[in-house]
CSV table of C-alpha atoms and ligand atoms in Angstrom, one decimal:
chain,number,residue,atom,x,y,z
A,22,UNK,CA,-5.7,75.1,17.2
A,23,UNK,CA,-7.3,72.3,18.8
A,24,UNK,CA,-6.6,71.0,22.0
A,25,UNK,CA,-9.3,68.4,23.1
A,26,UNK,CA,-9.4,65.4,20.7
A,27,UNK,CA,-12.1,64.0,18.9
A,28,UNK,CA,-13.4,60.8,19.0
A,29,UNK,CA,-15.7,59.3,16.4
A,30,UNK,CA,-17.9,56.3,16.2
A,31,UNK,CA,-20.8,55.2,13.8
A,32,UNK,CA,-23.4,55.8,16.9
A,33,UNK,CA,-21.7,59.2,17.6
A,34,UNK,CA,-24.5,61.3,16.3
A,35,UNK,CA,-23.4,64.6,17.4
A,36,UNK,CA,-19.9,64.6,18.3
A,37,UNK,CA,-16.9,67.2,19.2
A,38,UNK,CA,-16.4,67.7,15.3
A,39,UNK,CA,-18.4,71.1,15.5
A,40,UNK,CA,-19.6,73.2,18.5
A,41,UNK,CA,-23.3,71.9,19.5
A,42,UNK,CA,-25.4,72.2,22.9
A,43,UNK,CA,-25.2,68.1,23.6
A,44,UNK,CA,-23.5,64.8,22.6
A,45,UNK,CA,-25.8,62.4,21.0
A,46,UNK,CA,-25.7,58.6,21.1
A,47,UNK,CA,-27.7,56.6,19.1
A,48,UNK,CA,-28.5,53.5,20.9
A,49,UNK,CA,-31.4,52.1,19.1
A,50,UNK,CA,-33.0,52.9,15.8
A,51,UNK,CA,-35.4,55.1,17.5
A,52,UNK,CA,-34.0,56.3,20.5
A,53,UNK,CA,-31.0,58.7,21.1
A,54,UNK,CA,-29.2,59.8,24.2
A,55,UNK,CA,-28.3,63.7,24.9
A,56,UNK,CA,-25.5,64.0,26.9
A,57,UNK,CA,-24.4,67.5,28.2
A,58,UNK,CA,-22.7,69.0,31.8
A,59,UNK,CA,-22.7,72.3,33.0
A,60,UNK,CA,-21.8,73.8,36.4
A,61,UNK,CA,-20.4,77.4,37.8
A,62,UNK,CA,-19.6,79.3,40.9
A,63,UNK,CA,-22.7,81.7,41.8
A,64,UNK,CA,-24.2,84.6,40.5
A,65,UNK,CA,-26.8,85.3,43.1
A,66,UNK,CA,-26.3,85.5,46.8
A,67,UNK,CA,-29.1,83.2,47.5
A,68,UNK,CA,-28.3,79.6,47.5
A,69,UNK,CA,-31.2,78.5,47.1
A,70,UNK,CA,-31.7,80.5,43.9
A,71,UNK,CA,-28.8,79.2,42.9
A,72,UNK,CA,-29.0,76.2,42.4
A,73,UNK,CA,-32.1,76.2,41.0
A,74,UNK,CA,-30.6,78.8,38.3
A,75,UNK,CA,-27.5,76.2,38.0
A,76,UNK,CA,-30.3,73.6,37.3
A,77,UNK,CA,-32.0,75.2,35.0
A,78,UNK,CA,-29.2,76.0,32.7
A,79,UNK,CA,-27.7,72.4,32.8
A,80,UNK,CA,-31.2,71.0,31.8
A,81,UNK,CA,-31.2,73.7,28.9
A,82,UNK,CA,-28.5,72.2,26.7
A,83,UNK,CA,-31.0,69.2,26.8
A,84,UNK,CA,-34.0,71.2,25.5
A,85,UNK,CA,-32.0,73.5,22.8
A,86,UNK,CA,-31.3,69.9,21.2
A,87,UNK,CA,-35.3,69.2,21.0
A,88,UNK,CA,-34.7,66.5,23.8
A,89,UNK,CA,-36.2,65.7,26.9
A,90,UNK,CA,-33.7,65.4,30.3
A,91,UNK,CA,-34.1,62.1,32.2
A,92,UNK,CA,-31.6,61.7,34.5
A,93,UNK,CA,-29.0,64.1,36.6
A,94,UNK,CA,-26.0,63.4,39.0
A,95,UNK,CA,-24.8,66.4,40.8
A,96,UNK,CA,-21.5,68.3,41.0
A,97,UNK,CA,-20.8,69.7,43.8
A,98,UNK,CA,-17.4,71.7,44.8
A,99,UNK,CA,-17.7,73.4,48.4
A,100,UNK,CA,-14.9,75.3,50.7
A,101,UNK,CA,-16.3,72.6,53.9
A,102,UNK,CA,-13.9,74.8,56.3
A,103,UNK,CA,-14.6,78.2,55.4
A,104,UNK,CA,-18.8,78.0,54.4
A,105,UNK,CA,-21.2,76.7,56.7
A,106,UNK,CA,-22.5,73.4,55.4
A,107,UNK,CA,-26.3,75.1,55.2
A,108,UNK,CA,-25.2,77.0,52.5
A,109,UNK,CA,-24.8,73.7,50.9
A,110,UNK,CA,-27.6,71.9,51.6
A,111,UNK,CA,-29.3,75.0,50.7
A,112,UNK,CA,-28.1,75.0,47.3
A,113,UNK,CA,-28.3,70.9,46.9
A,114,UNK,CA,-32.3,71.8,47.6
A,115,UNK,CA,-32.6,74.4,45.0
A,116,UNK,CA,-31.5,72.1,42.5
A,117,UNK,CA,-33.3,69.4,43.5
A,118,UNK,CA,-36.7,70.9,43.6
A,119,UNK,CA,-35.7,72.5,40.1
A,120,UNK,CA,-35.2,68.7,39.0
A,121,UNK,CA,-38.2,67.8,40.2
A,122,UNK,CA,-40.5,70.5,38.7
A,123,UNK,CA,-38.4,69.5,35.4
A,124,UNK,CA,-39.2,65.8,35.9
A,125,UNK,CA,-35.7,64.7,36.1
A,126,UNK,CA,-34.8,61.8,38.2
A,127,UNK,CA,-31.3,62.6,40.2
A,128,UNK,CA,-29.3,59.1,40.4
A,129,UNK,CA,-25.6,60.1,42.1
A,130,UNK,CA,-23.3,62.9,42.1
A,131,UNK,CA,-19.8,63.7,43.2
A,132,UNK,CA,-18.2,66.3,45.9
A,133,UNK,CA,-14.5,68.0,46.0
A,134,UNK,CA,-13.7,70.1,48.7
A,135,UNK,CA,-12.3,73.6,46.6
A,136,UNK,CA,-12.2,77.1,47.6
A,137,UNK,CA,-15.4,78.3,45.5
A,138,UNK,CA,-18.3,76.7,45.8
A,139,UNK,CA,-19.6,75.6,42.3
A,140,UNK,CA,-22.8,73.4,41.0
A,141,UNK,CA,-24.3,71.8,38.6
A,142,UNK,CA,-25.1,68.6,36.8
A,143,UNK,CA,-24.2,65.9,34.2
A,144,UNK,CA,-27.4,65.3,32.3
A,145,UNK,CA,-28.2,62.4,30.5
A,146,UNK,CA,-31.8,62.9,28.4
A,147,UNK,CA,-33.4,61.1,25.2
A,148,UNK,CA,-35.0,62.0,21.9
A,149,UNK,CA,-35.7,60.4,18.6
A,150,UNK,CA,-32.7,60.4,16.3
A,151,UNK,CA,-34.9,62.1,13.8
A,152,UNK,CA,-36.0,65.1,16.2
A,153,UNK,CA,-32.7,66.0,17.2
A,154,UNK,CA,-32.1,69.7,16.4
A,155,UNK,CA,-28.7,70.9,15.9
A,156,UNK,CA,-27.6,74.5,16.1
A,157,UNK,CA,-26.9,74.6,12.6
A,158,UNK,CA,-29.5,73.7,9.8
A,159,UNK,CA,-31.3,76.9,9.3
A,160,UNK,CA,-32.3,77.8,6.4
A,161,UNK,CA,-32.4,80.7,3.8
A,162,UNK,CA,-36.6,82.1,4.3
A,163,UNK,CA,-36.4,81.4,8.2
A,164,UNK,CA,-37.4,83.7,11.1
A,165,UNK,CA,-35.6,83.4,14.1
A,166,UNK,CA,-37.2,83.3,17.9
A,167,UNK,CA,-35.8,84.3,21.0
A,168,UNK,CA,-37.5,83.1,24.1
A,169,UNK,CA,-35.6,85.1,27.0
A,170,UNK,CA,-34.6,89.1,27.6
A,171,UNK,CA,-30.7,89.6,27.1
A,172,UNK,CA,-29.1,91.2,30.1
A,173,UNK,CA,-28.2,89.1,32.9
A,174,UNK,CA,-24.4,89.0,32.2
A,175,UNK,CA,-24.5,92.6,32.5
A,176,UNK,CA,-27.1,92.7,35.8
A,177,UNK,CA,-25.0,90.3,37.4
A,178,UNK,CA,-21.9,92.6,36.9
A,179,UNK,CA,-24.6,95.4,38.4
A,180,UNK,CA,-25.3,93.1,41.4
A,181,UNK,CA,-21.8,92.3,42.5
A,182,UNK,CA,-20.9,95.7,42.3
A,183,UNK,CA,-24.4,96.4,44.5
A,184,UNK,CA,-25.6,98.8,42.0
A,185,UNK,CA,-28.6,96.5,40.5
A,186,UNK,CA,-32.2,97.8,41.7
A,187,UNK,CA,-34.0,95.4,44.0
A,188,UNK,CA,-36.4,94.9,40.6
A,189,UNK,CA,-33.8,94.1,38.1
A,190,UNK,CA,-32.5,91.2,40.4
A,191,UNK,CA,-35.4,89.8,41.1
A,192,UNK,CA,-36.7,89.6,37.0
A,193,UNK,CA,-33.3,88.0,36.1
A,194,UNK,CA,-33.9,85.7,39.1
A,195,UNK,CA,-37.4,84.7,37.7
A,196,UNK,CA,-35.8,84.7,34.0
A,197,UNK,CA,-32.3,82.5,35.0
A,198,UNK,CA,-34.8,80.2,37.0
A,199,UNK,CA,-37.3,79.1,34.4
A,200,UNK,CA,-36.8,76.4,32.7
A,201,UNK,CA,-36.5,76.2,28.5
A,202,UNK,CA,-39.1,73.3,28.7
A,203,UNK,CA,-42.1,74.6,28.2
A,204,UNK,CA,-40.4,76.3,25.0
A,205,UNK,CA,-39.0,72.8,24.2
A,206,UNK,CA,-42.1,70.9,24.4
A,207,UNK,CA,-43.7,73.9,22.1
A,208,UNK,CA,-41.3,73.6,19.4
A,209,UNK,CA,-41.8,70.3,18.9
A,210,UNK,CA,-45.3,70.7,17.3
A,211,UNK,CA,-43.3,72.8,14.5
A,212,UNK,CA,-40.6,72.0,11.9
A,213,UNK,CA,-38.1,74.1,14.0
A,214,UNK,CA,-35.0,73.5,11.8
A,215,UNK,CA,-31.9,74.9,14.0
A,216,UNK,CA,-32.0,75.6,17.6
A,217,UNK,CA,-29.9,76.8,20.1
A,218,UNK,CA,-29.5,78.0,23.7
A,219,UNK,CA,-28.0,81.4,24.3
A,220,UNK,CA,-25.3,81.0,27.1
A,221,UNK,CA,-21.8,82.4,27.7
A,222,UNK,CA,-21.5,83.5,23.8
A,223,UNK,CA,-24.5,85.9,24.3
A,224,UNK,CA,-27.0,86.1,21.3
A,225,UNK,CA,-24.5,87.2,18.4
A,226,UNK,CA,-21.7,84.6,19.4
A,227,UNK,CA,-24.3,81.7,19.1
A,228,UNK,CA,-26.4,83.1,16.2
A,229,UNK,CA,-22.7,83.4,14.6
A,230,UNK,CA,-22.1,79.3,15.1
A,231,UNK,CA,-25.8,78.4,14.1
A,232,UNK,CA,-24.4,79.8,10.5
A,233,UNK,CA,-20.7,79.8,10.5
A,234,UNK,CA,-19.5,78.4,7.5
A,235,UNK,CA,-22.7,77.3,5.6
A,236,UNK,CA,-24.3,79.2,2.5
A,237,UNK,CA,-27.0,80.9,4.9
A,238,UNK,CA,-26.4,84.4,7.1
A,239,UNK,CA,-28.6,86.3,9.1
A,240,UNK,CA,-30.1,89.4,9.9
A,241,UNK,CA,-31.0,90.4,13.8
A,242,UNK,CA,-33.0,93.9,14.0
A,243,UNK,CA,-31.9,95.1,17.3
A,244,UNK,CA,-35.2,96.8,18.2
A,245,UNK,CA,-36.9,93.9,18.0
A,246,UNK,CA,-34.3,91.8,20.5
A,247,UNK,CA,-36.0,91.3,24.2
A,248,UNK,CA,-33.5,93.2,26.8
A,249,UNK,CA,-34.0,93.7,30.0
A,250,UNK,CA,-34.4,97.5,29.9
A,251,UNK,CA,-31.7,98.0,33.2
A,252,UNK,CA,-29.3,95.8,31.4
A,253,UNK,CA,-29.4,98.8,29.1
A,254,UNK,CA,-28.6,101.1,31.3
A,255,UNK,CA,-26.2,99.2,33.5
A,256,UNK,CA,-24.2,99.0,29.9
A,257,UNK,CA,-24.3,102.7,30.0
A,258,UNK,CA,-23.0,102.6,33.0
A,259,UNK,CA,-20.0,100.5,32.2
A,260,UNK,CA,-21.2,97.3,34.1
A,261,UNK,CA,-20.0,95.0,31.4
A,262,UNK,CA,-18.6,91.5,31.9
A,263,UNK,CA,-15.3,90.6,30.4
A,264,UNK,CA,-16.8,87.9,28.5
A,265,UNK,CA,-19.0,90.5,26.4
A,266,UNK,CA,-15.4,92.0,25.6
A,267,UNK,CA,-14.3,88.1,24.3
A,268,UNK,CA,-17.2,87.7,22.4
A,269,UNK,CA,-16.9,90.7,20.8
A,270,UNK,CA,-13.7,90.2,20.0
A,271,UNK,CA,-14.0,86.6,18.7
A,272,UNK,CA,-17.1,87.6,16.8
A,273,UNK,CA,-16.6,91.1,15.7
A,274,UNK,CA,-14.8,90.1,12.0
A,275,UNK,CA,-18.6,88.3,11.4
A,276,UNK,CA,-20.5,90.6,12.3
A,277,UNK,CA,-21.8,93.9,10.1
A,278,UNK,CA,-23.1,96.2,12.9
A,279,UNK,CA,-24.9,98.8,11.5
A,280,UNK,CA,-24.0,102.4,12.0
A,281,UNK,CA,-26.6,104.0,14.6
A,282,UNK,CA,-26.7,100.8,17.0
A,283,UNK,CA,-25.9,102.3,19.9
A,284,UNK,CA,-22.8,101.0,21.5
A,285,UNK,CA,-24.7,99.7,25.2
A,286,UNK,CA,-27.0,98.0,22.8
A,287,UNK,CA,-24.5,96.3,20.8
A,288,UNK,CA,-22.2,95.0,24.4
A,289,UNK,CA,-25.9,93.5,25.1
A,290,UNK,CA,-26.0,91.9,22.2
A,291,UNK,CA,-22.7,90.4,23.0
A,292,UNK,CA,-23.0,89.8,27.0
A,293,UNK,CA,-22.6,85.9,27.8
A,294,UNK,CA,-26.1,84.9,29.6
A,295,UNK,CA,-26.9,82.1,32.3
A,296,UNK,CA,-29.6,80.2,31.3
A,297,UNK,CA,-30.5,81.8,28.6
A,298,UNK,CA,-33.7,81.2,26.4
A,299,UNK,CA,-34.0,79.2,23.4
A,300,UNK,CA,-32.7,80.3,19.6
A,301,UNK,CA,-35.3,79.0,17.5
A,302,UNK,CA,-35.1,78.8,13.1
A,303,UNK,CA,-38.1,78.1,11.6
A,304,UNK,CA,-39.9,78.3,8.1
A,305,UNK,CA,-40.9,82.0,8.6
A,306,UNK,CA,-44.9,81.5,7.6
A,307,UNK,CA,-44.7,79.4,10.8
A,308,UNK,CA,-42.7,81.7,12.8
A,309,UNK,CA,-45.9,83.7,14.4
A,310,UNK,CA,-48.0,80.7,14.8
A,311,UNK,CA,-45.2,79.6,17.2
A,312,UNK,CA,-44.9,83.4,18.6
A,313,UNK,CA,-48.0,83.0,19.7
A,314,UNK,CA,-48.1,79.6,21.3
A,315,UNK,CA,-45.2,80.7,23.1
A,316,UNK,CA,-46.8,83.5,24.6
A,317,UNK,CA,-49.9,82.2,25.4
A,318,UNK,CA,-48.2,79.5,27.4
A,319,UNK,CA,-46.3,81.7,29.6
A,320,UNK,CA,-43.0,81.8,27.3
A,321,UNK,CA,-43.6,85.5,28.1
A,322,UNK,CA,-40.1,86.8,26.8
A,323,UNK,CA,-40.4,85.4,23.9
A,324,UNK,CA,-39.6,87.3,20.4
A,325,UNK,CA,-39.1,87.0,16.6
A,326,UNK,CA,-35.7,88.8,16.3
A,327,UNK,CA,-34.4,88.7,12.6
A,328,UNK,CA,-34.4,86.1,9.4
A,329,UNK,CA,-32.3,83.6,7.4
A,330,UNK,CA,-31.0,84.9,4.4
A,331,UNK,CA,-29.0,83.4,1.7
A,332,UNK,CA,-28.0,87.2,0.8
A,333,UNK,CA,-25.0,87.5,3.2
A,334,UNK,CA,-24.0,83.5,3.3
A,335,UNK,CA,-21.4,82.8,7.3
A,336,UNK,CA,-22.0,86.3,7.7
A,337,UNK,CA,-25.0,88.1,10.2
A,338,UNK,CA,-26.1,91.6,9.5
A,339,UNK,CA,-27.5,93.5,12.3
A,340,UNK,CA,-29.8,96.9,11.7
A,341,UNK,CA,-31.2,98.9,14.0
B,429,CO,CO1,-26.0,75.4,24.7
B,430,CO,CO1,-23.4,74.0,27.9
């Protein structure tokens, strides 16, 4: 069932036709726009982490593509009677130092008066129509990277219930607020051949549409998988977010889970993340050579979780 039509056009380069991180525009042989938008109510209590946080995960869709963000308008919805209007400007200055650290010019924006306050940005960034990177495209003999711990579905579920340790807040803080940049800018000196950015899927609903329907599957070995180790245990304590439930449920028939994963590890697997990290497939003699780079620039989360196979083709396989 589709309820959003698609348009098409010769310069539509990436389009509605399949699920992707971005629009892309070709409007000259060798330059491409990236066009994505992205905005939520809050998942910290600071506003000013906020919006840095709802920043940094509009920007992302812009880097999962390969692509470098340009320009921003902001989105603002805010209950004007019922919040005082620092909260705002608190938030509107989160963002704006997050743009400026990313090197994105902001050029407008729009306000509604609601009865949450949400934020975020439209995003308008370029590439070469030849570097674009899709999700899908990986192939059989890949490794794939992750560049960010799993977990802050299920530590924001901890924090709005108060039951998140000050120390767990403040790493998915630092992880939510960093931008995929640097990650980005790294891939690019590689022949990365699919990439995506984990989000509101979590890792197995994304991995599932970087392969859904092609001749390639995967396998994920869930030791290897960077977690935050109090998502873990918040799972055990039943601090799961609804959308790791939908997920599940909308992913489960792909998915060959193998027997001994434990169950809070598998929910992880599944939680939906906020600016998440970056799901990188490359050739996998590369695959450490990148690792490392990563790491040594900082990309400190950063992890080669499974392979490309062509032995279980629309299909991902995860082992302990
Ligand atoms: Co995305
Ligand atoms: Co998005």
């Amino acid at each position: 069932m589709r309820s959003i039509p698609v348009m098409t056009d010769q310069n539509l380069l990436v389009g509605m036709e399949k699920p992707d991180d971005a629009g892309v525009y070709l409007i000259a042989p060798d330059l491409a726009l990236i066009l994505t938008l992205d905005f939520f109510t809050p998942i910290v209590d600071d506003p000013y982490d906020f919006g840095q946080i709802a920043v940094a995960n509009a920007l992302s869709d812009v880097y999962a593509m390969g692509g470098k963000p340009l320009l921003a308008m902001n989105i603002i919805c805010f209950p004007v009677k019922d919040l005082d209007v620092s909260v705002l400007h608190e938030v509107l200055r989160g963002g704006t130092d997050k743009m400026a650290e990313a090197g994105v010019l902001l050029v407008g924006g729009h306000s509604v008066e609601d009865r949450e306050i949400k934020y975020g940005l439209s995003v308008t960034g370029t590439d070469h129509p030849h570097r674009v990177l899709r999700s899908t495209g990986a192939r059989s003999g890949d490794a794939l990277i992750l560049t960010k711990p799993l977990g802050t579905g299920i530590i924001g579920t901890a924090l709005k219930g108060e039951m998140a340790s000050k120390i767990a807040e403040e790493k998915v803080i630092v992880s939510m607020k960093a931008l995929n940049r640097k990650a980005a800018e790294l891939m690019a000196g590689f022949e990365v051949h699919a990439c995506t950015d984990v989000t509101g899927f979590g890792l197995l609903g994304h991995a599932c549409e970087m392969i859904e329907g092609s001749d390639v599957g995967m396998t994920i070995t869930s030791s290897q998988v960077p977690v935050f180790p109090e998502a873990l245990e918040y799972a055990g304590m039943g601090l799961i977010p609804g959308g790791a439930y939908r997920n599940l449920d909308f992913r489960k028939g792909m998915v060959d889970m193998a027997a001994g994963i434990p169950d809070d590890c598998m929910k992880v697997l599944y939680d939906p993340q906020t600016s998440g990290g970056l799901l990188i497939a490359l050739d996998a003699t590369h695959a450490k050579d990148l690792l490392m780079t990563l790491l040594d620039h900082g990309v400190g989360g950063s992890a080669i979780i499974g392979e490309v196979t062509d032995g279980n083709p629309g299909r991902i396989a995860v082992r302990a």
